[in-house]
PDB file of C-alpha atoms and ligand atoms in Angstrom:
ATOM      1  CA  UNK A  64      77.563  96.616  76.381  1.00  0.00           C
ATOM      2  CA  UNK A  65      79.978  99.062  77.751  1.00  0.00           C
ATOM      3  CA  UNK A  66      80.116  99.867  81.382  1.00  0.00           C
ATOM      4  CA  UNK A  67      82.242 102.214  83.332  1.00  0.00           C
ATOM      5  CA  UNK A  68      83.012 102.995  87.006  1.00  0.00           C
ATOM      6  CA  UNK A  69      85.309 105.251  88.907  1.00  0.00           C
ATOM      7  CA  UNK A  70      87.737 104.499  91.728  1.00  0.00           C
ATOM      8  CA  UNK A  71      89.605 106.977  93.994  1.00  0.00           C
ATOM      9  CA  UNK A  72      93.090 106.116  94.668  1.00  0.00           C
ATOM     10  CA  UNK A  73      94.858 107.143  97.840  1.00  0.00           C
ATOM     11  CA  UNK A  74      98.587 106.631  97.294  1.00  0.00           C
ATOM     12  CA  UNK A  75     101.118 107.418  94.639  1.00  0.00           C
ATOM     13  CA  UNK A  76     101.487 103.847  93.644  1.00  0.00           C
ATOM     14  CA  UNK A  77      99.118 101.167  94.703  1.00  0.00           C
ATOM     15  CA  UNK A  78      97.133  98.194  93.600  1.00  0.00           C
ATOM     16  CA  UNK A  79      93.339  98.023  94.106  1.00  0.00           C
ATOM     17  CA  UNK A  80      91.417  94.716  93.746  1.00  0.00           C
ATOM     18  CA  UNK A  81      88.524  95.438  91.456  1.00  0.00           C
ATOM     19  CA  UNK A  82      87.422  91.892  90.919  1.00  0.00           C
ATOM     20  CA  UNK A  83      84.241  92.293  92.896  1.00  0.00           C
ATOM     21  CA  UNK A  84      83.286  95.444  90.878  1.00  0.00           C
ATOM     22  CA  UNK A  85      83.603  93.691  87.734  1.00  0.00           C
ATOM     23  CA  UNK A  86      81.751  90.513  89.049  1.00  0.00           C
ATOM     24  CA  UNK A  87      78.851  92.778  89.924  1.00  0.00           C
ATOM     25  CA  UNK A  88      78.739  94.309  86.456  1.00  0.00           C
ATOM     26  CA  UNK A  89      78.619  90.772  84.831  1.00  0.00           C
ATOM     27  CA  UNK A  90      75.824  89.800  87.312  1.00  0.00           C
ATOM     28  CA  UNK A  91      73.766  92.869  86.420  1.00  0.00           C
ATOM     29  CA  UNK A  92      74.297  92.252  82.615  1.00  0.00           C
ATOM     30  CA  UNK A  93      72.711  88.807  82.945  1.00  0.00           C
ATOM     31  CA  UNK A  94      75.441  87.478  80.466  1.00  0.00           C
ATOM     32  CA  UNK A  95      76.158  83.916  81.386  1.00  0.00           C
ATOM     33  CA  UNK A  96      78.810  83.133  78.619  1.00  0.00           C
ATOM     34  CA  UNK A  97      81.039  85.531  76.873  1.00  0.00           C
ATOM     35  CA  UNK A  98      84.063  87.713  77.124  1.00  0.00           C
ATOM     36  CA  UNK A  99      84.862  90.516  79.501  1.00  0.00           C
ATOM     37  CA  UNK A 100      87.518  93.116  78.687  1.00  0.00           C
ATOM     38  CA  UNK A 101      88.654  95.509  81.301  1.00  0.00           C
ATOM     39  CA  UNK A 102      90.374  98.722  80.032  1.00  0.00           C
ATOM     40  CA  UNK A 103      91.883 101.630  81.746  1.00  0.00           C
ATOM     41  CA  UNK A 104      91.851 105.016  79.812  1.00  0.00           C
ATOM     42  CA  UNK A 105      94.854 106.485  81.590  1.00  0.00           C
ATOM     43  CA  UNK A 106      98.548 106.836  80.644  1.00  0.00           C
ATOM     44  CA  UNK A 107      99.829 106.615  84.261  1.00  0.00           C
ATOM     45  CA  UNK A 108      97.613 103.587  85.433  1.00  0.00           C
ATOM     46  CA  UNK A 109      97.244  99.970  84.268  1.00  0.00           C
ATOM     47  CA  UNK A 110      95.499  96.608  84.876  1.00  0.00           C
ATOM     48  CA  UNK A 111      96.983  93.310  86.006  1.00  0.00           C
ATOM     49  CA  UNK A 112      95.875  89.932  86.965  1.00  0.00           C
ATOM     50  CA  UNK A 113      97.628  88.415  90.008  1.00  0.00           C
ATOM     51  CA  UNK A 114      97.119  86.598  93.363  1.00  0.00           C
ATOM     52  CA  UNK A 115      94.596  88.285  95.604  1.00  0.00           C
ATOM     53  CA  UNK A 116      94.682  85.882  98.522  1.00  0.00           C
ATOM     54  CA  UNK A 117      97.968  87.080 100.157  1.00  0.00           C
ATOM     55  CA  UNK A 118      98.295  90.926 100.224  1.00  0.00           C
ATOM     56  CA  UNK A 119     102.098  90.447 100.313  1.00  0.00           C
ATOM     57  CA  UNK A 120     102.075  89.624  96.519  1.00  0.00           C
ATOM     58  CA  UNK A 121     100.868  93.103  95.495  1.00  0.00           C
ATOM     59  CA  UNK A 122     103.185  94.730  98.003  1.00  0.00           C
ATOM     60  CA  UNK A 123     106.148  92.818  96.696  1.00  0.00           C
ATOM     61  CA  UNK A 124     105.167  93.540  93.093  1.00  0.00           C
ATOM     62  CA  UNK A 125     104.997  97.324  93.852  1.00  0.00           C
ATOM     63  CA  UNK A 126     108.273  97.298  95.713  1.00  0.00           C
ATOM     64  CA  UNK A 127     109.998  95.592  92.831  1.00  0.00           C
ATOM     65  CA  UNK A 128     108.393  97.603  90.077  1.00  0.00           C
ATOM     66  CA  UNK A 129     109.217 100.867  91.872  1.00  0.00           C
ATOM     67  CA  UNK A 130     112.861  99.699  92.234  1.00  0.00           C
ATOM     68  CA  UNK A 131     113.109  98.646  88.496  1.00  0.00           C
ATOM     69  CA  UNK A 132     111.729 102.058  87.382  1.00  0.00           C
ATOM     70  CA  UNK A 133     112.591 104.754  89.861  1.00  0.00           C
ATOM     71  CA  UNK A 134     112.365 108.455  88.985  1.00  0.00           C
ATOM     72  CA  UNK A 135     115.385 109.531  87.069  1.00  0.00           C
ATOM     73  CA  UNK A 136     116.964 112.929  86.684  1.00  0.00           C
ATOM     74  CA  UNK A 137     117.702 112.380  83.122  1.00  0.00           C
ATOM     75  CA  UNK A 138     114.024 111.848  82.006  1.00  0.00           C
ATOM     76  CA  UNK A 139     112.947 114.766  79.831  1.00  0.00           C
ATOM     77  CA  UNK A 140     109.187 114.478  80.070  1.00  0.00           C
ATOM     78  CA  UNK A 141     108.025 117.992  81.295  1.00  0.00           C
ATOM     79  CA  UNK A 142     105.300 116.735  83.551  1.00  0.00           C
ATOM     80  CA  UNK A 143     107.841 114.830  85.606  1.00  0.00           C
ATOM     81  CA  UNK A 144     106.062 111.453  85.853  1.00  0.00           C
ATOM     82  CA  UNK A 145     107.847 109.534  83.380  1.00  0.00           C
ATOM     83  CA  UNK A 146     108.350 106.487  85.638  1.00  0.00           C
ATOM     84  CA  UNK A 147     104.656 106.402  85.972  1.00  0.00           C
ATOM     85  CA  UNK A 148     104.180 106.212  82.115  1.00  0.00           C
ATOM     86  CA  UNK A 149     106.916 103.414  81.870  1.00  0.00           C
ATOM     87  CA  UNK A 150     105.267 101.410  84.488  1.00  0.00           C
ATOM     88  CA  UNK A 151     101.984 101.664  82.659  1.00  0.00           C
ATOM     89  CA  UNK A 152     103.493 100.347  79.544  1.00  0.00           C
ATOM     90  CA  UNK A 153     105.076  97.542  81.356  1.00  0.00           C
ATOM     91  CA  UNK A 154     101.941  96.303  82.910  1.00  0.00           C
ATOM     92  CA  UNK A 155      99.463  97.262  80.048  1.00  0.00           C
ATOM     93  CA  UNK A 156      96.125  98.893  80.033  1.00  0.00           C
ATOM     94  CA  UNK A 157      93.745  96.049  79.566  1.00  0.00           C
ATOM     95  CA  UNK A 158      92.978  92.434  80.397  1.00  0.00           C
ATOM     96  CA  UNK A 159      90.475  90.025  78.840  1.00  0.00           C
ATOM     97  CA  UNK A 160      88.731  87.374  80.964  1.00  0.00           C
ATOM     98  CA  UNK A 161      86.247  84.754  79.826  1.00  0.00           C
ATOM     99  CA  UNK A 162      82.719  84.673  81.461  1.00  0.00           C
ATOM    100  CA  UNK A 163      81.451  81.266  82.111  1.00  0.00           C
ATOM    101  CA  UNK A 164      78.040  80.310  84.110  1.00  0.00           C
ATOM    102  CA  UNK A 165      77.674  84.193  84.805  1.00  0.00           C
ATOM    103  CA  UNK A 166      81.057  84.542  86.631  1.00  0.00           C
ATOM    104  CA  UNK A 167      84.598  85.570  85.626  1.00  0.00           C
ATOM    105  CA  UNK A 168      86.646  82.437  84.717  1.00  0.00           C
ATOM    106  CA  UNK A 169      89.617  83.293  86.915  1.00  0.00           C
ATOM    107  CA  UNK A 170      91.907  80.831  88.478  1.00  0.00           C
ATOM    108  CA  UNK A 171      91.429  79.988  92.216  1.00  0.00           C
ATOM    109  CA  UNK A 172      93.965  82.645  93.512  1.00  0.00           C
ATOM    110  CA  UNK A 173      93.607  85.291  90.655  1.00  0.00           C
ATOM    111  CA  UNK A 174      92.077  88.740  91.093  1.00  0.00           C
ATOM    112  CA  UNK A 175      91.989  91.573  88.832  1.00  0.00           C
ATOM    113  CA  UNK A 176      93.888  94.703  90.075  1.00  0.00           C
ATOM    114  CA  UNK A 177      93.789  98.460  89.098  1.00  0.00           C
ATOM    115  CA  UNK A 178      97.401  99.785  89.164  1.00  0.00           C
ATOM    116  CA  UNK A 179      97.765 103.327  90.301  1.00  0.00           C
ATOM    117  CA  UNK A 180     101.390 104.823  89.322  1.00  0.00           C
ATOM    118  CA  UNK A 181     100.616 108.544  89.728  1.00  0.00           C
ATOM    119  CA  UNK A 182      98.111 108.978  92.462  1.00  0.00           C
ATOM    120  CA  UNK A 183      96.127 109.908  94.372  1.00  0.00           C
ATOM    121  CA  UNK A 184      93.570 110.604  91.611  1.00  0.00           C
ATOM    122  CA  UNK A 185      90.024 109.720  90.560  1.00  0.00           C
ATOM    123  CA  UNK A 186      90.271 107.152  87.838  1.00  0.00           C
ATOM    124  CA  UNK A 187      88.036 105.471  85.411  1.00  0.00           C
ATOM    125  CA  UNK A 188      87.687 101.828  84.429  1.00  0.00           C
ATOM    126  CA  UNK A 189      85.819 100.655  81.276  1.00  0.00           C
ATOM    127  CA  UNK A 190      84.437  97.230  80.993  1.00  0.00           C
ATOM    128  CA  UNK A 191      83.112  95.781  77.821  1.00  0.00           C
ATOM    129  CA  UNK A 192      81.002  92.673  78.283  1.00  0.00           C
ATOM    130  CA  UNK A 193      80.517  90.597  75.007  1.00  0.00           C
ATOM    131  CA  UNK A 194      77.661  88.169  75.054  1.00  0.00           C
ATOM    132  CA  UNK A 195      78.086  84.686  73.554  1.00  0.00           C
ATOM    133  CA  UNK A 196      74.939  83.280  75.328  1.00  0.00           C
TER     134      UNK A 196
HETATM  135 ZN1   ZN B 321     103.138 112.608  82.056  1.00  0.00          ZN
END
């Protein structure tokens, strides 16, 4: 089954923890074992899995990514948001997580983050839940 939800981002670049949104979709689906694929249908946003216990981790990640891929005068993309497109390719547009006992099988410190690289905007997240049991 395919589920979708929207999120409103507030900053030009930010990470938003969407783990609980996806856990809720899995709970509602009644699927206890299977695979969950999370996909972002945008060219200037992505998905990552990282630590969600200490907020410094996502802050440091963004600081470093913005330093690695700054806006450059020599970019030729007319829309002027090449750095956002590049960051999207670096982090990727999807993640796949196993479902076990009706829950996402994430490590203790792991969470799923929506990555905004050209906000603020209203964004979509697509979630495919494949049932094994
Ligand atoms: Zn563009």
